[in-house]
Amino acid sequence: MTTATATLTGSSFTFISDLVRERSAIVLEPGKSYLVESRLSPVAREQGLHSVDELVDALRRPGAQALTRKVVEAMTTNETSFFRDLHPFEALKTSILPELINNRARERTLSIWSNACSSGQEVYTIAMILREHFPQLTGWKVRLIASDLSTQILAKARQGIFNQTEVNRGLPLPMLLKYFQKSGLTWQVKDEIRNMVEFCEINLVEAWPVLPPMDVIFLRNVLIYFSPETKKEILGKARQVLRPDGYMFLGGAETTMNLDSAFDRVTVGKATCYRIGKPC
Ligand SMILES: C[S@@+](CC[C@H](N)C(=O)[O-])C[C@H]1O[C@@H](n2cnc3c(N)ncnc32)[C@H](O)[C@@H]1O
């Protein structure tokens, strides 16, 4: 068996951090060499290479597009869980959705976007809330869009198959039993929930496809990886997509402050969210 050894040189680190920043906007600060090593050693091994330096040599050769994609995807962090941080979902259920459903009573449409959705726990949480608490949406055009940069993680999200550890994180037992079916050692989201979601590949720093005007945008735990300029650019684009009375959620360590003054920070129950402010 080929083993990849820990030999990452400074120039390899620079090459990888430039590549990753260019393709995904993720910033790898100096000192993150260990992270590159640990994420890319398995990729090197899979390619039959002995080290990440050899992997970098392969990436420098022409025609390395597929490998480049693999490397960028391997450098993303896919940490997520069902009902992550809880408060945004409580706010969605008790205040935001009732208000938006009231506002949209005539047009009977609702669009929600789970951005940088990783393996799908966030969007399936939203789908279960809709199904469990809002039977009045039957007959409405509800679009639940989930997107990520990574084709690999999107394939997992689409399948909706989770292991016991994943379902143990945040998912209430009654919801597990109601909306998942057990298959061997794993649990799969039932089709009635899975079919509510449209998955698509969107790289936040590339051109966005045409999207419906969004009532709620979840843009959580992804801006943290970007430079302030990239955050500004993405928040500006999100503002164009969000409806004037819509809501946006960011991750707990993220804010629009000092980045986009058009957003107001509001508290709904115990959740913090962002709304487009009225012009002065
Ligand atoms: C930490 S996960 C966040 C998952 C989920 N939003 C949550 O809060 O639980 C970050 C996700 O951002 C995605 N990502 C990183 N850079 C991206 C980019 N430029 N465009 C779209 N998604 C990106 C990664 O693939 C990863 O799945």
PDB file of C-alpha atoms and ligand atoms in Angstrom:
ATOM      1  CA  MET A   1       0.000   0.000   0.000  1.00  0.00           C
ATOM      2  CA  THR A   2       1.220   3.518  -0.804  1.00  0.00           C
ATOM      3  CA  THR A   3       1.462   5.821   2.199  1.00  0.00           C
ATOM      4  CA  ALA A   4       1.495   9.598   1.948  1.00  0.00           C
ATOM      5  CA  THR A   5       4.116  11.117   4.243  1.00  0.00           C
ATOM      6  CA  ALA A   6       4.027  14.511   5.983  1.00  0.00           C
ATOM      7  CA  THR A   7       6.416  16.583   3.900  1.00  0.00           C
ATOM      8  CA  LEU A   8       4.486  19.648   2.858  1.00  0.00           C
ATOM      9  CA  THR A   9       6.884  22.367   1.716  1.00  0.00           C
ATOM     10  CA  GLY A  10       6.218  26.085   1.982  1.00  0.00           C
ATOM     11  CA  SER A  11       5.809  26.399  -1.767  1.00  0.00           C
ATOM     12  CA  SER A  12       3.273  23.548  -1.823  1.00  0.00           C
ATOM     13  CA  PHE A  13       1.305  25.264   0.947  1.00  0.00           C
ATOM     14  CA  THR A  14       1.316  28.522  -1.018  1.00  0.00           C
ATOM     15  CA  PHE A  15       0.219  26.713  -4.176  1.00  0.00           C
ATOM     16  CA  ILE A  16      -2.697  25.009  -2.375  1.00  0.00           C
ATOM     17  CA  SER A  17      -3.820  28.120  -0.515  1.00  0.00           C
ATOM     18  CA  ASP A  18      -3.778  30.174  -3.751  1.00  0.00           C
ATOM     19  CA  LEU A  19      -5.698  27.472  -5.600  1.00  0.00           C
ATOM     20  CA  VAL A  20      -8.313  27.087  -2.869  1.00  0.00           C
ATOM     21  CA  ARG A  21      -8.764  30.862  -2.543  1.00  0.00           C
ATOM     22  CA  GLU A  22      -9.139  31.267  -6.293  1.00  0.00           C
ATOM     23  CA  ARG A  23     -11.725  28.463  -6.653  1.00  0.00           C
ATOM     24  CA  SER A  24     -13.751  28.777  -3.443  1.00  0.00           C
ATOM     25  CA  ALA A  25     -12.647  32.038  -1.753  1.00  0.00           C
ATOM     26  CA  ILE A  26     -11.739  30.003   1.341  1.00  0.00           C
ATOM     27  CA  VAL A  27      -8.775  31.678   3.021  1.00  0.00           C
ATOM     28  CA  LEU A  28      -6.102  29.369   4.438  1.00  0.00           C
ATOM     29  CA  GLU A  29      -4.069  31.473   6.820  1.00  0.00           C
ATOM     30  CA  PRO A  30      -0.328  30.829   7.117  1.00  0.00           C
ATOM     31  CA  GLY A  31       0.092  28.200   9.804  1.00  0.00           C
ATOM     32  CA  LYS A  32      -2.721  26.024   8.404  1.00  0.00           C
ATOM     33  CA  SER A  33      -0.193  23.697   6.846  1.00  0.00           C
ATOM     34  CA  TYR A  34      -1.266  20.873   9.194  1.00  0.00           C
ATOM     35  CA  LEU A  35      -4.840  21.248   7.903  1.00  0.00           C
ATOM     36  CA  VAL A  36      -3.729  20.993   4.276  1.00  0.00           C
ATOM     37  CA  GLU A  37      -1.623  17.981   5.152  1.00  0.00           C
ATOM     38  CA  SER A  38      -4.407  16.178   7.000  1.00  0.00           C
ATOM     39  CA  ARG A  39      -7.117  16.918   4.413  1.00  0.00           C
ATOM     40  CA  LEU A  40      -4.995  16.190   1.346  1.00  0.00           C
ATOM     41  CA  SER A  41      -2.972  13.165   2.435  1.00  0.00           C
ATOM     42  CA  PRO A  42      -5.980  10.869   1.805  1.00  0.00           C
ATOM     43  CA  VAL A  43      -6.439  12.459  -1.652  1.00  0.00           C
ATOM     44  CA  ALA A  44      -2.743  11.884  -2.428  1.00  0.00           C
ATOM     45  CA  ARG A  45      -3.029   8.266  -1.275  1.00  0.00           C
ATOM     46  CA  GLU A  46      -6.138   7.717  -3.367  1.00  0.00           C
ATOM     47  CA  GLN A  47      -4.153   8.935  -6.406  1.00  0.00           C
ATOM     48  CA  GLY A  48      -1.322   6.493  -5.613  1.00  0.00           C
ATOM     49  CA  LEU A  49       0.995   9.347  -4.637  1.00  0.00           C
ATOM     50  CA  HIS A  50       3.441   9.399  -1.722  1.00  0.00           C
ATOM     51  CA  SER A  51       2.932  12.912  -0.405  1.00  0.00           C
ATOM     52  CA  VAL A  52       0.975  16.125  -0.685  1.00  0.00           C
ATOM     53  CA  ASP A  53       4.005  17.627  -2.468  1.00  0.00           C
ATOM     54  CA  GLU A  54       3.585  14.976  -5.164  1.00  0.00           C
ATOM     55  CA  LEU A  55      -0.093  15.846  -5.303  1.00  0.00           C
ATOM     56  CA  VAL A  56       0.857  19.480  -5.885  1.00  0.00           C
ATOM     57  CA  ASP A  57       3.123  18.385  -8.759  1.00  0.00           C
ATOM     58  CA  ALA A  58       0.161  16.540 -10.278  1.00  0.00           C
ATOM     59  CA  LEU A  59      -2.032  19.625  -9.858  1.00  0.00           C
ATOM     60  CA  ARG A  60       0.516  21.771 -11.708  1.00  0.00           C
ATOM     61  CA  ARG A  61       0.298  19.539 -14.795  1.00  0.00           C
ATOM     62  CA  PRO A  62      -2.142  20.454 -17.591  1.00  0.00           C
ATOM     63  CA  GLY A  63      -5.489  18.641 -17.551  1.00  0.00           C
ATOM     64  CA  ALA A  64      -5.765  18.440 -13.759  1.00  0.00           C
ATOM     65  CA  GLN A  65      -9.282  19.908 -13.572  1.00  0.00           C
ATOM     66  CA  ALA A  66     -10.919  16.882 -11.935  1.00  0.00           C
ATOM     67  CA  LEU A  67      -8.113  16.584  -9.408  1.00  0.00           C
ATOM     68  CA  THR A  68      -8.274  20.311  -8.703  1.00  0.00           C
ATOM     69  CA  ARG A  69     -11.967  20.030  -7.907  1.00  0.00           C
ATOM     70  CA  LYS A  70     -11.303  17.091  -5.607  1.00  0.00           C
ATOM     71  CA  VAL A  71      -8.622  19.036  -3.758  1.00  0.00           C
ATOM     72  CA  VAL A  72     -10.790  22.140  -3.328  1.00  0.00           C
ATOM     73  CA  GLU A  73     -13.678  20.008  -2.071  1.00  0.00           C
ATOM     74  CA  ALA A  74     -11.370  18.204   0.353  1.00  0.00           C
ATOM     75  CA  MET A  75     -10.392  21.583   1.813  1.00  0.00           C
ATOM     76  CA  THR A  76     -14.001  22.543   2.670  1.00  0.00           C
ATOM     77  CA  THR A  77     -15.294  22.015   6.203  1.00  0.00           C
ATOM     78  CA  ASN A  78     -18.621  20.210   6.167  1.00  0.00           C
ATOM     79  CA  GLU A  79     -19.480  20.359   9.852  1.00  0.00           C
ATOM     80  CA  THR A  80     -23.264  20.559  10.311  1.00  0.00           C
ATOM     81  CA  SER A  81     -26.109  18.995  12.283  1.00  0.00           C
ATOM     82  CA  PHE A  82     -29.888  18.781  12.498  1.00  0.00           C
ATOM     83  CA  PHE A  83     -31.491  21.786  14.285  1.00  0.00           C
ATOM     84  CA  ARG A  84     -28.025  23.355  14.562  1.00  0.00           C
ATOM     85  CA  ASP A  85     -28.138  26.183  17.141  1.00  0.00           C
ATOM     86  CA  LEU A  86     -31.871  25.501  17.617  1.00  0.00           C
ATOM     87  CA  HIS A  87     -32.990  29.180  18.007  1.00  0.00           C
ATOM     88  CA  PRO A  88     -33.195  29.976  14.256  1.00  0.00           C
ATOM     89  CA  PHE A  89     -35.531  27.013  13.781  1.00  0.00           C
ATOM     90  CA  GLU A  90     -37.673  28.000  16.786  1.00  0.00           C
ATOM     91  CA  ALA A  91     -37.934  31.522  15.362  1.00  0.00           C
ATOM     92  CA  LEU A  92     -38.804  30.128  11.946  1.00  0.00           C
ATOM     93  CA  LYS A  93     -41.550  27.956  13.386  1.00  0.00           C
ATOM     94  CA  THR A  94     -43.112  30.326  15.884  1.00  0.00           C
ATOM     95  CA  SER A  95     -42.771  33.758  14.255  1.00  0.00           C
ATOM     96  CA  ILE A  96     -41.204  33.982  10.832  1.00  0.00           C
ATOM     97  CA  LEU A  97     -43.180  31.396   8.892  1.00  0.00           C
ATOM     98  CA  PRO A  98     -46.562  32.417  10.376  1.00  0.00           C
ATOM     99  CA  GLU A  99     -45.794  36.049   9.426  1.00  0.00           C
ATOM    100  CA  LEU A 100     -44.604  35.211   5.909  1.00  0.00           C
ATOM    101  CA  ILE A 101     -47.509  32.842   5.285  1.00  0.00           C
ATOM    102  CA  ASN A 102     -49.812  35.675   6.242  1.00  0.00           C
ATOM    103  CA  ASN A 103     -47.962  38.102   3.940  1.00  0.00           C
ATOM    104  CA  ARG A 104     -48.086  35.647   1.031  1.00  0.00           C
ATOM    105  CA  ALA A 105     -51.701  34.545   1.499  1.00  0.00           C
ATOM    106  CA  ARG A 106     -52.687  35.895  -1.909  1.00  0.00           C
ATOM    107  CA  GLU A 107     -49.807  34.642  -4.023  1.00  0.00           C
ATOM    108  CA  ARG A 108     -49.422  31.354  -2.114  1.00  0.00           C
ATOM    109  CA  THR A 109     -45.700  31.005  -2.787  1.00  0.00           C
ATOM    110  CA  LEU A 110     -42.824  30.603  -0.369  1.00  0.00           C
ATOM    111  CA  SER A 111     -39.123  30.200  -1.181  1.00  0.00           C
ATOM    112  CA  ILE A 112     -36.420  29.233   1.286  1.00  0.00           C
ATOM    113  CA  TRP A 113     -32.731  28.796   0.484  1.00  0.00           C
ATOM    114  CA  SER A 114     -30.293  26.727   2.515  1.00  0.00           C
ATOM    115  CA  ASN A 115     -26.968  27.960   1.250  1.00  0.00           C
ATOM    116  CA  ALA A 116     -23.696  26.092   1.749  1.00  0.00           C
ATOM    117  CA  CYS A 117     -25.978  23.270   2.848  1.00  0.00           C
ATOM    118  CA  SER A 118     -23.248  20.656   3.341  1.00  0.00           C
ATOM    119  CA  SER A 119     -24.753  17.165   3.823  1.00  0.00           C
ATOM    120  CA  GLY A 120     -28.306  18.531   4.066  1.00  0.00           C
ATOM    121  CA  GLN A 121     -29.159  18.438   7.781  1.00  0.00           C
ATOM    122  CA  GLU A 122     -30.170  22.129   7.723  1.00  0.00           C
ATOM    123  CA  VAL A 123     -32.512  21.878   4.754  1.00  0.00           C
ATOM    124  CA  TYR A 124     -34.078  18.632   5.999  1.00  0.00           C
ATOM    125  CA  THR A 125     -34.666  20.327   9.358  1.00  0.00           C
ATOM    126  CA  ILE A 126     -36.551  23.108   7.539  1.00  0.00           C
ATOM    127  CA  ALA A 127     -38.490  20.580   5.443  1.00  0.00           C
ATOM    128  CA  MET A 128     -39.564  18.668   8.570  1.00  0.00           C
ATOM    129  CA  ILE A 129     -40.702  21.908  10.250  1.00  0.00           C
ATOM    130  CA  LEU A 130     -42.784  22.797   7.186  1.00  0.00           C
ATOM    131  CA  ARG A 131     -44.335  19.339   7.046  1.00  0.00           C
ATOM    132  CA  GLU A 132     -44.892  19.032  10.794  1.00  0.00           C
ATOM    133  CA  HIS A 133     -46.273  22.477  11.622  1.00  0.00           C
ATOM    134  CA  PHE A 134     -47.678  24.086   8.483  1.00  0.00           C
ATOM    135  CA  PRO A 135     -50.355  21.891   6.903  1.00  0.00           C
ATOM    136  CA  GLN A 136     -51.931  25.101   5.558  1.00  0.00           C
ATOM    137  CA  LEU A 137     -49.139  25.187   2.937  1.00  0.00           C
ATOM    138  CA  THR A 138     -50.749  22.304   1.060  1.00  0.00           C
ATOM    139  CA  GLY A 139     -51.507  23.606  -2.428  1.00  0.00           C
ATOM    140  CA  TRP A 140     -48.894  26.395  -2.160  1.00  0.00           C
ATOM    141  CA  LYS A 141     -45.861  26.608  -4.413  1.00  0.00           C
ATOM    142  CA  VAL A 142     -43.147  26.034  -1.838  1.00  0.00           C
ATOM    143  CA  ARG A 143     -39.565  26.003  -3.084  1.00  0.00           C
ATOM    144  CA  LEU A 144     -36.914  24.703  -0.762  1.00  0.00           C
ATOM    145  CA  ILE A 145     -33.548  25.113  -2.437  1.00  0.00           C
ATOM    146  CA  ALA A 146     -30.313  23.717  -1.016  1.00  0.00           C
ATOM    147  CA  SER A 147     -26.953  24.471  -2.582  1.00  0.00           C
ATOM    148  CA  ASP A 148     -23.268  23.933  -1.986  1.00  0.00           C
ATOM    149  CA  LEU A 149     -20.023  24.213  -3.889  1.00  0.00           C
ATOM    150  CA  SER A 150     -19.084  20.583  -3.347  1.00  0.00           C
ATOM    151  CA  THR A 151     -20.541  17.954  -5.695  1.00  0.00           C
ATOM    152  CA  GLN A 152     -19.428  15.240  -3.310  1.00  0.00           C
ATOM    153  CA  ILE A 153     -21.250  16.628  -0.289  1.00  0.00           C
ATOM    154  CA  LEU A 154     -24.306  17.440  -2.431  1.00  0.00           C
ATOM    155  CA  ALA A 155     -24.478  13.800  -3.522  1.00  0.00           C
ATOM    156  CA  LYS A 156     -24.605  12.778   0.141  1.00  0.00           C
ATOM    157  CA  ALA A 157     -27.220  15.449   0.880  1.00  0.00           C
ATOM    158  CA  ARG A 158     -29.397  14.283  -2.012  1.00  0.00           C
ATOM    159  CA  GLN A 159     -29.289  10.693  -0.778  1.00  0.00           C
ATOM    160  CA  GLY A 160     -30.357  11.792   2.676  1.00  0.00           C
ATOM    161  CA  ILE A 161     -28.639   8.861   4.362  1.00  0.00           C
ATOM    162  CA  PHE A 162     -27.228   9.492   7.832  1.00  0.00           C
ATOM    163  CA  ASN A 163     -25.429   7.308  10.343  1.00  0.00           C
ATOM    164  CA  GLN A 164     -26.487   6.903  13.966  1.00  0.00           C
ATOM    165  CA  THR A 165     -24.049   9.567  15.213  1.00  0.00           C
ATOM    166  CA  GLU A 166     -25.403  12.078  12.705  1.00  0.00           C
ATOM    167  CA  VAL A 167     -29.041  11.500  13.648  1.00  0.00           C
ATOM    168  CA  ASN A 168     -28.140  11.569  17.354  1.00  0.00           C
ATOM    169  CA  ARG A 169     -26.925  15.153  16.909  1.00  0.00           C
ATOM    170  CA  GLY A 170     -29.904  17.458  17.358  1.00  0.00           C
ATOM    171  CA  LEU A 171     -32.703  15.415  15.844  1.00  0.00           C
ATOM    172  CA  PRO A 172     -35.587  14.774  18.271  1.00  0.00           C
ATOM    173  CA  LEU A 173     -36.461  11.068  18.470  1.00  0.00           C
ATOM    174  CA  PRO A 174     -40.119  11.505  17.414  1.00  0.00           C
ATOM    175  CA  MET A 175     -38.943  13.263  14.238  1.00  0.00           C
ATOM    176  CA  LEU A 176     -36.394  10.554  13.541  1.00  0.00           C
ATOM    177  CA  LEU A 177     -39.074   7.881  13.857  1.00  0.00           C
ATOM    178  CA  LYS A 178     -41.618   9.812  11.814  1.00  0.00           C
ATOM    179  CA  TYR A 179     -39.528  11.111   8.919  1.00  0.00           C
ATOM    180  CA  PHE A 180     -36.701   8.569   8.505  1.00  0.00           C
ATOM    181  CA  GLN A 181     -36.583   4.921   7.660  1.00  0.00           C
ATOM    182  CA  LYS A 182     -33.937   2.617   9.067  1.00  0.00           C
ATOM    183  CA  SER A 183     -31.824   0.813   6.553  1.00  0.00           C
ATOM    184  CA  GLY A 184     -29.229  -1.439   8.191  1.00  0.00           C
ATOM    185  CA  LEU A 185     -27.008   0.770  10.325  1.00  0.00           C
ATOM    186  CA  THR A 186     -28.159   4.004   8.714  1.00  0.00           C
ATOM    187  CA  TRP A 187     -31.280   6.139   8.480  1.00  0.00           C
ATOM    188  CA  GLN A 188     -32.663   7.579   5.261  1.00  0.00           C
ATOM    189  CA  VAL A 189     -34.915  10.627   5.068  1.00  0.00           C
ATOM    190  CA  LYS A 190     -38.303   9.521   3.746  1.00  0.00           C
ATOM    191  CA  ASP A 191     -39.178  10.526   0.192  1.00  0.00           C
ATOM    192  CA  GLU A 192     -42.018  12.798   1.373  1.00  0.00           C
ATOM    193  CA  ILE A 193     -39.321  15.055   2.932  1.00  0.00           C
ATOM    194  CA  ARG A 194     -36.526  14.417   0.420  1.00  0.00           C
ATOM    195  CA  ASN A 195     -38.769  15.318  -2.514  1.00  0.00           C
ATOM    196  CA  MET A 196     -39.511  18.715  -1.008  1.00  0.00           C
ATOM    197  CA  VAL A 197     -35.902  19.819  -1.615  1.00  0.00           C
ATOM    198  CA  GLU A 198     -34.212  20.967  -4.852  1.00  0.00           C
ATOM    199  CA  PHE A 199     -30.456  20.484  -4.573  1.00  0.00           C
ATOM    200  CA  CYS A 200     -28.121  22.421  -6.834  1.00  0.00           C
ATOM    201  CA  GLU A 201     -24.483  23.331  -7.101  1.00  0.00           C
ATOM    202  CA  ILE A 202     -23.796  27.000  -6.411  1.00  0.00           C
ATOM    203  CA  ASN A 203     -20.356  28.424  -5.799  1.00  0.00           C
ATOM    204  CA  LEU A 204     -20.967  31.612  -3.855  1.00  0.00           C
ATOM    205  CA  VAL A 205     -18.067  33.395  -5.521  1.00  0.00           C
ATOM    206  CA  GLU A 206     -19.104  32.549  -9.049  1.00  0.00           C
ATOM    207  CA  ALA A 207     -22.149  33.838 -10.950  1.00  0.00           C
ATOM    208  CA  TRP A 208     -25.340  32.682  -9.226  1.00  0.00           C
ATOM    209  CA  PRO A 209     -28.044  31.018 -11.314  1.00  0.00           C
ATOM    210  CA  VAL A 210     -31.422  32.672 -11.584  1.00  0.00           C
ATOM    211  CA  LEU A 211     -33.121  32.087  -8.259  1.00  0.00           C
ATOM    212  CA  PRO A 212     -36.652  32.875  -7.125  1.00  0.00           C
ATOM    213  CA  PRO A 213     -36.909  35.871  -4.794  1.00  0.00           C
ATOM    214  CA  MET A 214     -36.244  34.349  -1.382  1.00  0.00           C
ATOM    215  CA  ASP A 215     -38.411  34.694   1.700  1.00  0.00           C
ATOM    216  CA  VAL A 216     -35.780  33.193   3.972  1.00  0.00           C
ATOM    217  CA  ILE A 217     -32.075  32.681   3.342  1.00  0.00           C
ATOM    218  CA  PHE A 218     -29.937  30.482   5.547  1.00  0.00           C
ATOM    219  CA  LEU A 219     -26.324  31.502   4.915  1.00  0.00           C
ATOM    220  CA  ARG A 220     -24.740  29.998   7.976  1.00  0.00           C
ATOM    221  CA  ASN A 221     -21.209  29.035   8.855  1.00  0.00           C
ATOM    222  CA  VAL A 222     -19.656  29.742   5.491  1.00  0.00           C
ATOM    223  CA  LEU A 223     -18.813  33.475   5.506  1.00  0.00           C
ATOM    224  CA  ILE A 224     -16.307  32.755   8.292  1.00  0.00           C
ATOM    225  CA  TYR A 225     -14.001  31.149   5.735  1.00  0.00           C
ATOM    226  CA  PHE A 226     -13.858  34.220   3.485  1.00  0.00           C
ATOM    227  CA  SER A 227     -12.024  37.564   3.376  1.00  0.00           C
ATOM    228  CA  PRO A 228     -13.974  40.744   4.299  1.00  0.00           C
ATOM    229  CA  GLU A 229     -14.143  41.713   0.581  1.00  0.00           C
ATOM    230  CA  THR A 230     -15.669  38.358  -0.347  1.00  0.00           C
ATOM    231  CA  LYS A 231     -18.132  38.553   2.562  1.00  0.00           C
ATOM    232  CA  LYS A 232     -19.243  42.007   1.352  1.00  0.00           C
ATOM    233  CA  GLU A 233     -19.699  40.763  -2.186  1.00  0.00           C
ATOM    234  CA  ILE A 234     -21.762  37.742  -1.098  1.00  0.00           C
ATOM    235  CA  LEU A 235     -23.924  39.746   1.322  1.00  0.00           C
ATOM    236  CA  GLY A 236     -24.601  42.245  -1.483  1.00  0.00           C
ATOM    237  CA  LYS A 237     -25.711  39.429  -3.787  1.00  0.00           C
ATOM    238  CA  ALA A 238     -27.843  37.831  -1.047  1.00  0.00           C
ATOM    239  CA  ARG A 239     -29.565  41.198  -0.546  1.00  0.00           C
ATOM    240  CA  GLN A 240     -30.557  41.236  -4.226  1.00  0.00           C
ATOM    241  CA  VAL A 241     -32.168  37.804  -3.859  1.00  0.00           C
ATOM    242  CA  LEU A 242     -33.910  38.382  -0.497  1.00  0.00           C
ATOM    243  CA  ARG A 243     -37.457  39.766  -0.632  1.00  0.00           C
ATOM    244  CA  PRO A 244     -37.895  43.145   1.099  1.00  0.00           C
ATOM    245  CA  ASP A 245     -39.811  41.555   3.993  1.00  0.00           C
ATOM    246  CA  GLY A 246     -37.628  38.420   4.077  1.00  0.00           C
ATOM    247  CA  TYR A 247     -35.255  37.118   6.730  1.00  0.00           C
ATOM    248  CA  MET A 248     -31.644  35.984   6.550  1.00  0.00           C
ATOM    249  CA  PHE A 249     -29.817  33.829   9.072  1.00  0.00           C
ATOM    250  CA  LEU A 250     -26.045  33.805   9.483  1.00  0.00           C
ATOM    251  CA  GLY A 251     -23.950  31.535  11.694  1.00  0.00           C
ATOM    252  CA  GLY A 252     -23.342  32.400  15.355  1.00  0.00           C
ATOM    253  CA  ALA A 253     -19.856  33.766  14.600  1.00  0.00           C
ATOM    254  CA  GLU A 254     -20.987  35.777  11.570  1.00  0.00           C
ATOM    255  CA  THR A 255     -22.494  39.232  11.156  1.00  0.00           C
ATOM    256  CA  THR A 256     -23.254  41.864   8.530  1.00  0.00           C
ATOM    257  CA  MET A 257     -21.782  44.542  10.804  1.00  0.00           C
ATOM    258  CA  ASN A 258     -19.058  46.626   9.121  1.00  0.00           C
ATOM    259  CA  LEU A 259     -19.730  44.676   5.939  1.00  0.00           C
ATOM    260  CA  ASP A 260     -23.191  45.634   4.690  1.00  0.00           C
ATOM    261  CA  SER A 261     -25.015  48.519   6.329  1.00  0.00           C
ATOM    262  CA  ALA A 262     -28.217  47.838   4.361  1.00  0.00           C
ATOM    263  CA  PHE A 263     -28.993  44.930   6.662  1.00  0.00           C
ATOM    264  CA  ASP A 264     -30.546  45.455  10.087  1.00  0.00           C
ATOM    265  CA  ARG A 265     -29.800  42.967  12.819  1.00  0.00           C
ATOM    266  CA  VAL A 266     -33.039  41.896  14.505  1.00  0.00           C
ATOM    267  CA  THR A 267     -33.891  39.505  17.309  1.00  0.00           C
ATOM    268  CA  VAL A 268     -36.741  37.074  16.862  1.00  0.00           C
ATOM    269  CA  GLY A 269     -37.329  35.109  20.067  1.00  0.00           C
ATOM    270  CA  LYS A 270     -33.830  33.965  20.977  1.00  0.00           C
ATOM    271  CA  ALA A 271     -32.565  34.046  17.395  1.00  0.00           C
ATOM    272  CA  THR A 272     -30.581  36.749  15.660  1.00  0.00           C
ATOM    273  CA  CYS A 273     -31.412  37.374  12.030  1.00  0.00           C
ATOM    274  CA  TYR A 274     -30.964  40.043   9.399  1.00  0.00           C
ATOM    275  CA  ARG A 275     -33.491  42.073   7.424  1.00  0.00           C
ATOM    276  CA  ILE A 276     -33.160  44.670   4.734  1.00  0.00           C
ATOM    277  CA  GLY A 277     -33.479  48.014   6.486  1.00  0.00           C
ATOM    278  CA  LYS A 278     -35.670  50.841   5.338  1.00  0.00           C
ATOM    279  CA  PRO A 279     -33.733  53.580   3.503  1.00  0.00           C
ATOM    280  CA  CYS A 280     -33.257  56.697   5.716  1.00  0.00           C
TER     281      CYS A 280
HETATM  282  C1  LIG B   1     -19.468  24.368   7.860  1.00  0.00           C
HETATM  283  S1  LIG B   1     -20.464  23.933   6.484  1.00  0.00           S
HETATM  284  C2  LIG B   1     -21.964  24.782   6.883  1.00  0.00           C
HETATM  285  C3  LIG B   1     -23.176  23.891   6.753  1.00  0.00           C
HETATM  286  C4  LIG B   1     -24.501  24.521   7.166  1.00  0.00           C
HETATM  287  N1  LIG B   1     -24.756  25.753   6.481  1.00  0.00           N
HETATM  288  C5  LIG B   1     -24.545  24.741   8.663  1.00  0.00           C
HETATM  289  O1  LIG B   1     -24.459  25.880   9.113  1.00  0.00           O
HETATM  290  O2  LIG B   1     -24.645  23.765   9.392  1.00  0.00           O
HETATM  291  C6  LIG B   1     -19.735  24.959   5.216  1.00  0.00           C
HETATM  292  C7  LIG B   1     -20.146  24.572   3.813  1.00  0.00           C
HETATM  293  O3  LIG B   1     -19.784  25.651   2.944  1.00  0.00           O
HETATM  294  C8  LIG B   1     -19.466  25.113   1.689  1.00  0.00           C
HETATM  295  N2  LIG B   1     -18.692  26.110   0.934  1.00  0.00           N
HETATM  296  C9  LIG B   1     -17.401  26.519   1.122  1.00  0.00           C
HETATM  297  N3  LIG B   1     -17.054  27.425   0.213  1.00  0.00           N
HETATM  298  C10 LIG B   1     -18.141  27.626  -0.576  1.00  0.00           C
HETATM  299  C11 LIG B   1     -18.397  28.449  -1.704  1.00  0.00           C
HETATM  300  N4  LIG B   1     -17.470  29.252  -2.214  1.00  0.00           N
HETATM  301  N5  LIG B   1     -19.626  28.379  -2.272  1.00  0.00           N
HETATM  302  C12 LIG B   1     -20.581  27.567  -1.772  1.00  0.00           C
HETATM  303  N6  LIG B   1     -20.396  26.762  -0.711  1.00  0.00           N
HETATM  304  C13 LIG B   1     -19.180  26.784  -0.121  1.00  0.00           C
HETATM  305  C14 LIG B   1     -18.679  23.854   2.025  1.00  0.00           C
HETATM  306  O4  LIG B   1     -18.660  22.937   0.949  1.00  0.00           O
HETATM  307  C15 LIG B   1     -19.431  23.341   3.261  1.00  0.00           C
HETATM  308  O5  LIG B   1     -20.363  22.343   2.927  1.00  0.00           O
END
